[in-house]
Short mmCIF file of C-alpha atoms in Angstrom, two decimals:
data_model
loop_
_atom_site.label_atom_id
_atom_site.label_comp_id
_atom_site.label_asym_id
_atom_site.label_seq_id
_atom_site.Cartn_x
_atom_site.Cartn_y
_atom_site.Cartn_z
CA ARG A 1 103.06 105.91 133.09
CA TRP A 2 100.47 103.43 134.26
CA PRO A 3 97.28 104.81 132.65
CA SER A 4 98.65 103.87 129.22
CA LEU A 5 99.32 100.33 130.44
CA LEU A 6 95.97 99.65 132.09
CA LYS A 7 94.53 98.28 128.83
CA TYR A 8 96.75 95.22 129.23
CA TYR A 9 95.00 94.20 132.46
CA SER A 10 91.59 92.84 133.30
CA HIS A 11 89.76 93.91 136.46
CA THR A 12 89.25 90.23 137.26
CA ASP A 13 92.95 89.33 137.03
CA GLY A 14 94.85 88.64 140.21
CA VAL A 15 97.98 90.69 139.61
CA SER A 16 101.14 90.89 141.71
CA TRP A 17 101.84 94.58 141.23
CA LEU A 18 105.31 94.34 142.74
CA GLU A 19 106.26 91.73 140.12
CA GLU A 20 104.68 93.84 137.39
CA TYR A 21 106.65 96.86 138.52
CA LYS A 22 109.88 94.84 138.54
CA ALA A 23 109.12 93.58 135.01
CA ARG A 24 108.43 97.14 133.81
CA HIS A 25 111.62 98.41 135.47
CA ASN A 26 113.77 95.67 133.89
CA ALA A 27 112.16 96.25 130.47
CA GLY A 28 113.05 99.93 130.84
CA LEU A 29 116.69 99.12 131.55
CA GLU A 30 116.81 96.74 128.57
CA ALA A 31 115.26 99.37 126.27
CA GLN A 32 117.75 102.01 127.43
CA ARG A 33 120.66 99.60 126.88
CA ILE A 34 119.58 98.79 123.33
CA VAL A 35 118.83 102.41 122.38
CA ALA A 36 122.21 103.52 123.73
CA SER A 37 123.99 100.84 121.68
CA PHE A 38 122.35 101.80 118.37
CA SER A 39 124.27 105.05 117.85
CA LYS A 40 127.63 103.32 118.24
CA ARG A 41 126.66 100.33 116.09
CA PHE A 42 124.82 102.05 113.26
CA PHE A 43 126.07 105.64 113.03
CA SER A 44 127.85 105.02 109.70
CA GLU A 45 125.06 103.09 108.01
CA HIS A 46 121.31 102.59 107.90
CA VAL A 47 120.17 100.21 110.63
CA PRO A 48 120.50 96.81 108.84
CA CYS A 49 117.75 94.19 108.68
CA ASP A 50 119.49 92.08 111.31
CA GLY A 51 120.11 95.16 113.48
CA PHE A 52 116.79 94.53 115.22
CA SER A 53 117.48 90.84 115.90
CA ASP A 54 118.08 91.33 119.63
CA ILE A 55 114.76 93.20 119.85
CA GLU A 56 112.86 90.33 118.21
CA THR A 57 114.08 87.99 120.98
CA LEU A 58 113.28 90.25 123.92
CA GLY A 59 113.31 88.63 127.32
CA CYS A 60 110.72 91.08 128.64
CA PRO A 61 107.06 91.91 127.85
CA SER A 62 106.97 93.85 124.57
CA HIS A 63 104.35 96.34 125.83
CA PHE A 64 106.68 97.33 128.69
CA PHE A 65 109.56 97.70 126.24
CA GLU A 66 107.41 99.90 123.96
CA ASP A 67 106.29 101.95 126.95
CA GLU A 68 109.91 102.79 127.79
CA LEU A 69 110.55 103.79 124.17
CA MET A 70 107.53 106.12 124.35
CA CYS A 71 108.91 107.63 127.57
CA ILE A 72 112.19 108.36 125.77
CA LEU A 73 110.35 109.93 122.82
CA ASN A 74 108.25 112.08 125.17
CA MET A 75 111.23 113.44 127.13
CA GLU A 76 110.80 117.18 127.47
CA GLY A 77 113.24 119.74 126.20
CA ARG A 78 115.85 119.68 123.48
CA LYS A 79 118.12 117.05 124.99
CA GLY A 80 118.43 113.34 124.30
CA LEU A 81 118.02 113.85 120.55
CA THR A 82 120.10 110.80 119.64
CA TRP A 83 118.20 108.58 122.07
CA LYS A 84 114.91 109.87 120.63
CA TYR A 85 116.12 109.23 117.08
CA TYR A 86 116.92 105.55 117.70
CA ALA A 87 113.98 104.97 120.07
CA LYS A 88 111.73 106.13 117.22
CA LYS A 89 113.39 103.76 114.74
CA ILE A 90 113.04 100.79 117.12
CA LEU A 91 109.41 101.61 117.94
CA TYR A 92 108.64 102.03 114.23
CA PHE A 93 110.09 98.57 113.54
CA LEU A 94 108.34 96.85 116.46
CA ARG A 95 104.91 98.24 115.66
CA GLN A 96 105.18 97.57 111.95
CA GLN A 97 106.16 93.95 112.60
CA ASN A 98 103.10 93.55 114.82
CA ILE A 99 100.77 95.23 112.31
CA LEU A 100 102.14 93.07 109.48
CA LYS A 101 101.37 89.98 111.56
CA ASN A 102 97.81 91.26 112.12
CA LEU A 103 97.41 91.95 108.39
CA LYS A 104 98.48 88.42 107.45
CA GLU A 105 96.04 87.00 109.99
CA TYR A 106 93.29 89.23 108.54
CA LEU A 107 94.02 88.00 104.99
CA GLN A 108 93.73 84.35 106.08
CA ARG A 109 90.17 84.80 107.36
CA PRO A 110 87.13 83.86 105.24
CA PRO A 111 86.01 86.85 103.07
CA ASP A 112 82.80 87.35 105.10
CA ARG A 113 84.94 88.02 108.20
CA GLN A 114 87.18 90.59 106.50
CA SER A 115 85.77 93.99 107.44
CA PHE A 116 86.60 96.71 104.92
CA LEU A 117 87.04 99.18 107.77
CA GLU A 118 89.49 96.92 109.62
CA GLY A 119 91.55 96.50 106.44
CA ALA A 120 91.69 100.27 105.97
CA VAL A 121 92.78 100.70 109.60
CA LEU A 122 95.60 98.14 109.19
CA ILE A 123 96.97 100.06 106.19
CA ASP A 124 96.68 103.32 108.13
CA GLN A 125 98.47 101.82 111.15
CA TYR A 126 101.33 100.40 109.08
CA CYS A 127 102.05 103.72 107.37
CA ASN A 128 101.68 105.67 110.65
CA PRO A 129 103.03 103.28 113.31
CA LEU A 130 103.84 106.04 115.81
CA SER A 131 100.31 107.47 115.74
CA ASP A 132 97.67 106.29 118.19
CA ILE A 133 95.33 104.56 115.72
CA CYS A 134 93.20 101.58 116.71
CA LEU A 135 90.18 99.87 115.19
CA LYS A 136 88.14 100.39 118.36
CA SER A 137 88.42 104.20 118.27
CA VAL A 138 87.84 104.38 114.50
CA GLN A 139 84.79 102.12 114.84
CA ALA A 140 83.48 104.32 117.66
CA GLN A 141 83.66 107.39 115.40
CA VAL A 142 81.85 105.52 112.61
CA ASP A 143 79.21 104.38 115.13
CA ASP A 144 78.72 108.00 116.15
CA ILE A 145 78.01 108.97 112.53
CA THR A 146 75.65 105.98 112.22
CA ASP A 147 73.72 107.17 115.29
CA LYS A 148 73.33 110.62 113.68
CA VAL A 149 71.93 108.94 110.56
CA ARG A 150 69.42 107.03 112.73
CA LYS A 151 68.21 110.31 114.25
CA VAL A 152 67.56 111.77 110.79
CA LEU A 153 65.92 108.51 109.69
CA ARG A 154 63.64 108.58 112.75
CA THR A 155 62.27 111.99 111.76
CA LYS A 156 61.45 110.67 108.25
CA ASN A 157 60.17 107.21 109.19
CA PRO A 158 59.81 106.39 112.93
CA ARG A 159 58.97 102.75 112.06
CA HIS A 160 61.99 102.14 109.85
CA PRO A 161 63.51 98.65 110.51
CA SER A 162 67.04 100.12 110.76
CA LEU A 163 66.00 101.81 114.01
CA ALA A 164 64.93 98.61 115.74
CA SER A 165 68.12 96.56 115.71
CA LYS A 166 71.74 96.87 116.79
CA ALA A 167 74.51 97.53 114.28
CA GLY A 168 75.04 94.75 111.79
CA GLU A 169 71.98 92.73 112.88
CA VAL A 170 69.46 94.28 110.49
CA SER A 171 68.74 93.65 106.85
CA VAL A 172 66.49 95.99 104.90
CA PRO A 173 65.12 94.13 101.86
CA GLU A 174 62.79 96.75 100.33
CA VAL A 175 64.47 99.14 97.89
CA GLU A 176 62.39 102.13 99.05
CA LEU A 177 63.41 101.59 102.69
CA GLN A 178 67.04 101.28 101.57
CA ARG A 179 66.67 104.56 99.67
CA GLN A 180 65.51 106.25 102.89
CA VAL A 181 68.69 105.05 104.63
CA LEU A 182 70.95 106.36 101.83
CA ASP A 183 69.12 109.72 101.77
CA ALA A 184 69.61 110.05 105.54
CA MET A 185 73.29 109.12 105.15
CA ASN A 186 73.81 111.77 102.48
CA CYS A 187 72.09 114.34 104.68
CA VAL A 188 74.34 113.59 107.67
CA LEU A 189 77.66 113.02 105.86
CA TYR A 190 77.54 115.76 103.25
CA GLU A 191 75.12 118.37 104.62
CA GLN A 192 75.52 118.20 108.40
CA LEU A 193 79.14 116.97 108.77
CA LYS A 194 80.36 118.55 105.50
CA TYR A 195 82.31 115.54 104.23
CA LYS A 196 83.60 116.05 100.69
CA GLY A 197 86.03 114.73 98.12
CA ASN A 198 89.40 116.44 98.35
CA GLU A 199 89.64 117.86 94.84
CA LEU A 200 92.08 120.65 95.76
CA ASP A 201 94.71 118.35 97.35
CA TYR A 202 93.83 115.01 95.77
CA TYR A 203 97.36 113.53 95.88
CA ASN A 204 97.93 114.07 99.61
CA SER A 205 98.59 110.72 101.34
CA LEU A 206 96.39 111.83 104.27
CA ASN A 207 93.37 111.28 101.99
CA SER A 208 94.11 107.54 102.08
CA TYR A 209 94.33 107.16 105.87
CA ILE A 210 90.94 106.40 107.40
CA HIS A 211 91.64 108.12 110.73
CA GLN A 212 92.61 111.29 108.83
CA VAL A 213 89.48 111.04 106.68
CA LEU A 214 87.43 111.10 109.90
CA ILE A 215 89.42 114.01 111.35
CA ARG A 216 89.60 116.16 108.20
CA ARG A 217 86.25 115.03 106.75
CA THR A 218 87.72 114.68 103.29
CA GLY A 219 89.32 111.96 101.23
CA ILE A 220 89.58 110.25 97.85
CA PRO A 221 86.93 107.99 96.27
CA ILE A 222 88.14 104.73 97.83
CA SER A 223 88.60 105.98 101.40
CA LEU A 224 85.22 107.77 101.38
CA SER A 225 83.65 104.64 99.86
CA VAL A 226 84.92 102.44 102.70
CA LEU A 227 83.36 104.84 105.21
CA TYR A 228 80.09 105.08 103.25
CA LEU A 229 79.82 101.31 102.76
CA THR A 230 80.52 100.60 106.46
CA ILE A 231 77.78 102.95 107.65
CA ALA A 232 75.27 101.62 105.09
CA ARG A 233 75.90 98.01 106.11
CA GLN A 234 75.47 98.88 109.78
CA LEU A 235 72.04 100.23 108.85
CA GLY A 236 71.07 97.13 106.87
CA VAL A 237 71.84 98.27 103.32
CA LYS A 238 74.29 95.96 101.56
CA LEU A 239 76.37 98.12 99.27
CA GLU A 240 79.26 96.51 97.40
CA PRO A 241 82.63 97.89 96.30
CA VAL A 242 83.27 98.35 92.56
CA ASN A 243 86.86 98.61 91.29
CA PHE A 244 85.90 101.15 88.63
CA PRO A 245 88.92 102.57 86.72
CA SER A 246 90.17 105.99 87.86
CA HIS A 247 87.26 106.45 90.29
CA PHE A 248 86.27 103.91 92.95
CA LEU A 249 82.50 103.39 93.28
CA LEU A 250 79.91 101.44 95.25
CA ARG A 251 76.95 99.58 93.77
CA TRP A 252 73.41 99.18 95.12
CA CYS A 253 71.24 96.35 93.81
CA GLN A 254 67.84 97.39 92.42
CA GLY A 255 66.92 93.97 91.02
CA LYS A 256 67.30 90.39 92.19
CA GLU A 257 70.04 89.98 94.81
CA GLY A 258 73.25 88.67 93.24
CA SER A 259 72.22 89.71 89.74
CA THR A 260 74.98 89.65 87.11
CA ASP A 261 73.25 92.30 84.98
CA ILE A 262 75.11 95.60 85.46
CA PHE A 263 71.90 97.49 84.67
CA ASP A 264 70.24 96.01 87.79
CA TYR A 265 72.45 98.26 89.92
CA THR A 266 72.65 101.92 90.81
CA TYR A 267 76.23 103.13 91.32
CA ILE A 268 77.12 105.45 94.18
CA ASP A 269 79.90 108.04 94.13
CA ALA A 270 80.94 108.65 97.76
CA PHE A 271 83.49 111.20 96.52
CA GLY A 272 80.68 113.11 94.79
CA LYS A 273 78.44 113.54 97.86
CA GLY A 274 76.75 110.15 97.46
CA LYS A 275 75.42 110.87 93.99
CA GLN A 276 73.59 107.91 92.44
CA LEU A 277 74.64 107.06 88.89
CA THR A 278 73.50 104.91 85.98
CA VAL A 279 75.95 102.87 83.90
CA LYS A 280 76.06 105.61 81.27
CA GLU A 281 76.69 108.30 83.92
CA CYS A 282 79.59 106.24 85.31
CA GLU A 283 81.22 106.41 81.88
CA TYR A 284 80.62 110.17 81.70
CA LEU A 285 82.37 110.41 85.09
CA ILE A 286 85.67 109.11 83.68
CA GLY A 287 85.18 110.22 80.09
CA HIS A 288 85.30 106.90 78.25
CA HIS A 289 83.51 103.57 77.75
CA VAL A 290 84.51 100.53 79.87
CA THR A 291 83.60 96.86 79.60
CA GLU A 292 81.14 95.13 81.94
CA GLU A 293 83.89 93.50 84.04
CA PHE A 294 84.71 96.88 85.63
CA TYR A 295 81.23 97.09 87.13
CA GLY A 296 81.69 93.84 89.06
CA VAL A 297 82.05 93.55 92.82
CA VAL A 298 85.54 93.12 94.33
CA THR A 299 86.81 91.41 97.49
CA SER A 300 88.21 93.13 100.57
CA LYS A 301 91.72 92.02 99.52
CA GLU A 302 91.27 93.70 96.14
CA VAL A 303 90.05 96.88 97.87
CA LEU A 304 93.20 96.86 100.03
CA GLN A 305 95.31 96.22 96.93
CA ARG A 306 93.89 99.37 95.32
CA MET A 307 94.38 101.43 98.49
CA VAL A 308 98.00 100.30 98.74
CA GLY A 309 98.45 100.86 95.00
CA ASN A 310 97.39 104.49 95.48
CA LEU A 311 99.97 104.91 98.24
CA LEU A 312 102.62 103.25 96.06
CA ASN A 313 102.00 105.80 93.32
CA LEU A 314 102.17 108.65 95.85
CA GLY A 315 105.43 107.20 97.21
CA LYS A 316 106.93 107.27 93.71
CA ARG A 317 105.86 110.92 93.30
CA GLU A 318 107.42 112.14 96.56
CA SER A 319 110.50 114.23 95.86
CA THR A 320 111.23 115.81 99.24
CA ASP A 321 111.39 112.61 101.31
CA GLN A 322 114.85 111.25 100.58
CA SER A 323 114.21 108.12 102.64
CA TYR A 324 111.21 107.15 100.43
CA GLN A 325 109.42 105.97 103.58
CA LEU A 326 105.93 105.94 102.05
CA LEU A 327 107.15 103.93 99.05
CA ARG A 328 108.93 101.46 101.33
CA ASP A 329 105.90 101.05 103.58
CA SER A 330 103.46 100.58 100.70
CA LEU A 331 105.78 98.03 99.05
CA ASP A 332 105.88 96.08 102.33
CA LEU A 333 102.08 96.05 102.42
CA TYR A 334 101.71 95.05 98.76
CA LEU A 335 104.19 92.18 99.11
CA ALA A 336 102.48 91.01 102.31
CA MET A 337 99.39 90.47 100.15
CA TYR A 338 101.16 89.30 96.98
CA PRO A 339 104.60 87.97 98.04
CA ASP A 340 105.44 86.57 94.58
CA ASN A 341 104.72 89.68 92.51
CA VAL A 342 107.92 90.00 90.46
CA GLN A 343 107.31 93.62 89.41
CA HIS A 344 107.02 94.86 93.00
CA LEU A 345 109.84 92.62 94.26
CA MET A 346 112.11 94.16 91.62
CA LEU A 347 110.98 97.67 92.60
CA GLN A 348 111.79 96.90 96.24
CA ALA A 349 115.24 95.54 95.34
CA ARG A 350 115.99 98.59 93.18
CA LEU A 351 114.80 100.95 95.90
CA TYR A 352 117.01 99.42 98.60
CA PHE A 353 119.91 99.37 96.13
CA HIS A 354 119.34 103.07 95.28
CA LEU A 355 119.24 103.99 98.97
CA GLY A 356 122.35 101.91 99.67
CA ILE A 357 120.65 100.00 102.47
CA TRP A 358 120.18 96.34 103.40
CA PRO A 359 122.42 94.77 100.69
CA GLU A 360 121.94 91.29 102.16
CA LYS A 361 118.17 91.67 101.87
CA VAL A 362 118.57 92.89 98.28
CA LEU A 363 120.39 89.64 97.45
CA ASP A 364 117.59 87.59 99.07
CA ILE A 365 114.94 89.45 97.04
CA LEU A 366 116.91 88.99 93.80
CA GLN A 367 117.31 85.27 94.48
CA HIS A 368 113.53 85.03 94.97
CA ILE A 369 112.90 86.93 91.72
CA GLN A 370 115.25 84.63 89.79
CA ALA A 371 113.42 81.56 91.12
CA LEU A 372 110.02 83.03 90.15
CA ASP A 373 110.98 84.38 86.73
CA PRO A 374 114.28 83.24 85.16
CA SER A 375 113.74 85.71 82.28
CA GLN A 376 114.74 88.49 84.71
CA HIS A 377 118.35 87.18 84.83
CA GLY A 378 119.76 90.29 83.08
CA ALA A 379 118.40 92.84 85.57
CA VAL A 380 118.99 90.45 88.47
CA GLY A 381 122.61 89.81 87.44
CA TYR A 382 123.37 93.54 87.20
CA LEU A 383 121.99 94.25 90.67
CA VAL A 384 123.65 91.17 92.21
CA GLN A 385 127.06 92.24 90.87
CA HIS A 386 126.79 95.81 92.18
CA THR A 387 125.31 94.72 95.52
CA LEU A 388 128.22 92.30 96.09
CA GLU A 389 130.63 95.16 95.29
CA HIS A 390 128.81 97.31 97.88
CA ILE A 391 129.20 94.56 100.50
CA GLU A 392 132.94 94.20 99.69
CA ARG A 393 133.51 97.96 99.95
CA ARG A 394 131.79 97.96 103.33
CA LYS A 395 134.10 95.20 104.56
CA GLU A 396 137.13 97.27 103.54
CA GLU A 397 136.08 100.26 105.63
CA VAL A 398 138.67 100.70 108.38
CA GLY A 399 136.72 102.84 110.82
CA PRO A 400 135.75 106.51 110.97
CA GLU A 401 137.82 109.20 109.26
CA VAL A 402 138.92 111.73 111.88
CA LYS A 403 139.29 115.34 110.74
CA HIS A 404 141.51 117.58 112.86
CA ARG A 405 141.31 121.32 112.41
CA SER A 406 145.02 121.59 113.20
CA ASP A 407 145.86 119.82 109.91
CA GLU A 408 147.34 122.24 107.38
CA LYS A 409 144.94 121.04 104.65
CA HIS A 410 141.95 122.12 106.80
CA LYS A 411 143.08 125.71 107.42
CA GLU A 412 140.52 127.17 104.95
CA VAL A 413 137.54 125.57 106.74
CA CYS A 414 135.75 128.48 108.43
CA PHE A 415 132.59 126.89 109.86
CA SER A 416 132.16 124.03 112.31
CA ILE A 417 129.83 121.20 113.21
CA GLY A 418 126.55 122.20 114.88
CA LEU A 419 126.33 125.78 113.64
CA ILE A 420 122.97 126.99 112.29
CA MET A 421 123.57 128.49 108.86
CA LYS A 422 121.63 130.20 106.08
CA HIS A 423 122.17 129.68 102.35
CA LYS A 424 122.91 133.03 100.70
CA ARG A 425 121.33 132.16 97.36
CA TYR A 426 118.38 129.92 98.27
CA GLY A 427 117.63 131.27 101.73
CA TYR A 428 117.13 127.92 103.47
CA ASN A 429 118.11 127.33 107.11
CA CYS A 430 120.36 124.37 107.89
CA VAL A 431 122.81 122.86 110.38
CA ILE A 432 126.32 121.63 109.52
CA TYR A 433 126.99 117.95 110.27
CA GLY A 434 130.15 117.42 108.19
CA TRP A 435 132.74 119.18 106.05
CA ASP A 436 135.47 118.57 103.47
CA PRO A 437 138.41 120.90 102.71
CA ALA A 438 137.36 120.80 99.02
CA CYS A 439 134.46 119.39 97.00
CA MET A 440 134.61 115.59 97.14
CA MET A 441 131.84 114.90 94.64
CA GLY A 442 132.47 113.42 91.19
CA HIS A 443 132.94 115.38 87.96
CA GLU A 444 129.36 114.72 86.82
CA TRP A 445 127.85 116.17 90.04
CA ILE A 446 130.18 119.19 89.85
CA ARG A 447 129.12 119.78 86.25
CA ASN A 448 125.39 119.28 86.91
CA MET A 449 125.46 121.61 89.93
CA ASN A 450 127.42 124.22 87.96
CA VAL A 451 130.04 124.42 90.70
CA HIS A 452 132.65 125.89 88.32
CA SER A 453 130.53 129.04 88.03
CA LEU A 454 131.24 129.84 91.70
CA PRO A 455 134.10 132.32 92.26
CA HIS A 456 136.08 129.69 94.18
CA GLY A 457 134.74 126.71 92.23
CA PRO A 458 135.23 123.23 93.73
CA HIS A 459 138.54 124.19 95.39
CA GLN A 460 136.97 125.51 98.61
CA PRO A 461 135.48 123.82 101.70
CA PHE A 462 132.12 122.12 101.21
CA TYR A 463 129.67 121.31 104.01
CA ASN A 464 127.18 118.51 104.61
CA VAL A 465 124.04 120.20 105.92
CA LEU A 466 120.64 119.06 107.18
CA VAL A 467 118.02 121.42 105.73
CA GLU A 468 114.74 122.47 107.35
CA ASP A 469 112.72 120.95 104.46
CA GLY A 470 114.00 117.46 105.38
CA SER A 471 116.67 117.24 102.69
CA CYS A 472 120.44 116.76 103.01
CA ARG A 473 122.64 118.98 100.87
CA TYR A 474 126.29 119.65 100.07
CA ALA A 475 126.95 123.39 100.12
CA ALA A 476 129.97 125.51 99.18
CA GLN A 477 131.51 127.65 101.92
CA GLU A 478 131.00 130.87 99.92
CA ASN A 479 127.25 130.18 99.77
CA LEU A 480 126.79 129.85 103.55
CA GLU A 481 126.53 132.51 106.23
CA TYR A 482 125.77 132.53 109.95
CA ASN A 483 122.06 132.62 110.72
CA SER A 484 121.24 135.79 112.65
CA GLU A 485 118.17 134.12 114.19
CA PRO A 486 119.19 130.49 114.83
CA ARG A 487 116.38 128.05 115.45
CA GLU A 488 115.84 124.31 115.58
CA ILE A 489 116.06 122.49 112.26
CA PRO A 490 113.09 120.09 111.92
CA HIS A 491 114.97 117.33 110.09
CA PRO A 492 114.19 113.63 110.68
CA ASP A 493 117.93 112.74 110.93
CA ILE A 494 118.89 115.47 113.40
CA GLY A 495 119.24 112.96 116.25
CA ARG A 496 121.57 110.76 114.24
CA TYR A 497 124.26 113.43 114.54
CA PHE A 498 123.34 115.65 117.49
CA SER A 499 122.45 115.05 121.12
CA GLU A 500 121.12 118.48 122.08
CA PHE A 501 119.97 121.88 120.81
CA THR A 502 121.23 124.63 123.11
CA GLY A 503 119.02 127.37 121.70
CA VAL A 504 121.61 128.72 119.28
CA HIS A 505 123.57 125.67 118.07
CA TYR A 506 123.58 121.87 118.16
CA LEU A 507 125.90 119.68 120.23
CA ALA A 508 127.43 116.79 118.30
CA ASN A 509 126.73 113.36 119.76
CA THR A 510 129.58 111.07 120.77
CA GLU A 511 129.96 109.40 117.37
CA LEU A 512 130.07 112.68 115.42
CA GLU A 513 132.45 114.22 117.94
CA ILE A 514 134.87 111.31 117.40
CA ARG A 515 135.00 112.27 113.72
CA TYR A 516 135.39 116.03 114.35
CA PRO A 517 137.14 116.17 117.76
CA GLU A 518 138.13 119.85 117.63
CA ASP A 519 134.88 121.30 116.29
CA LEU A 520 132.88 121.59 119.51
CA GLU A 521 135.32 124.06 121.05
CA LEU A 522 135.33 126.17 117.87
CA THR A 523 131.51 126.07 117.65
CA ARG A 524 131.20 127.37 121.22
CA ALA A 525 133.73 130.13 120.58
CA THR A 526 131.96 131.13 117.34
CA VAL A 527 128.57 131.20 119.02
CA GLN A 528 129.87 133.31 121.89
CA LYS A 529 131.36 135.76 119.42
CA ILE A 530 128.31 136.03 117.13
CA TYR A 531 125.41 135.74 119.57
CA SER A 532 126.67 137.84 122.45
CA SER A 533 123.11 138.58 123.61
CA GLY A 534 123.34 135.98 126.36
CA LYS A 535 121.21 133.26 124.72
CA GLU A 536 123.96 130.68 125.24
#
């Protein structure tokens, strides 16, 4: 464990290692206690906003607490699935809170101290909090590309001023010398390293994450522009970002520095292999004329706003992710930059309302919207009313419904919790995590899903299943069959319901077993009967 913790210590520090070990040990016990409590507290609902309150007031070093969560996540084998599920949620929350704090600190700095690369890394970190992404490693990769550019530049012009100074300490005033730098950059990035715009998979969110751009060597105009601009500035060429509609560009001054004449600039398309464009060619690029304001330089905050806006649009497009995680993350980022934006506050309130999560936070957001823009009272009033009804319904819940197989009304239920099934019509693999003796959905759902066309219609058992594509579905008994080759179901919520995968079926965790107390025995008997090859 200790190699991952060494970064928190200085070689010059006098450290009592016994005390450090005790602190790490106690943090581990605290983390295990909290993770174990989450399943019992939050099985029936999404972890509420205040569910993390005891984590925010930890009495132990946060890096030790995180280290224990990582140890839980890295446990080998197919056991401890519920612990891993909640450890991941807690770690996600902790890291995002820390990144959000770093972003707010970044935004408060003077513009000349806001690195475009650092801003891109913060966005990347927030959307991928469980990945090992840090500014230092990203900067090291950019520095490596910069060194390659210097080598090419040295063969063209051994006396070039960019070769004499360290990164960021050089300024190249002559346009011809700047051109040599850009030519060398294009040679390295697009010819040697084969960077390119991702035209085939343009709307993949990975194109927006700077660490993925460096790994995959492809991206969209804005992410490639941030990389291009960073390298150019390290070599003494001051390129500037241009918030051009539909296609982010960079501009390179050919006239007097700071000129307001758009024709004094050449425009660079990092997505198009560093091609240099005139004003007229920029318009050809997007197919229509634009006014001069769109050729102006933008701030680092405005660059981040556009990057987050891209992710927001991707989050709205996602149809397979039922948790809308990308949309939620990008809304958090946007509102960290513009906390009083009514449009995005309303979108966040509607999203939480749609997902049925965090009703108290929805009310707080709606109150804030009403204070900012009283004209929104109609939409606000509707959401307030229905959110209060949601809160009242939750208060009326009297505990978990327990379903006994011995009940006469359950005699038609053939399958049990934890079995790996296959859908006869659509062919998807899934695992059962709940069942009803008959379809419990409303008339509209039954009509839309054409349930009456089934031979047994809605009057047959229906099963809640987690599907391998990440979705949750409600399937009729006649449409399911045992899977002849059972395998793990890669669903993000698998640990919410199951503690272990045995190789042929899942074991319900304590909370699910309380709700279906007689299913485990039936599942084991079924498995033994079907898979008699000795896998179990």
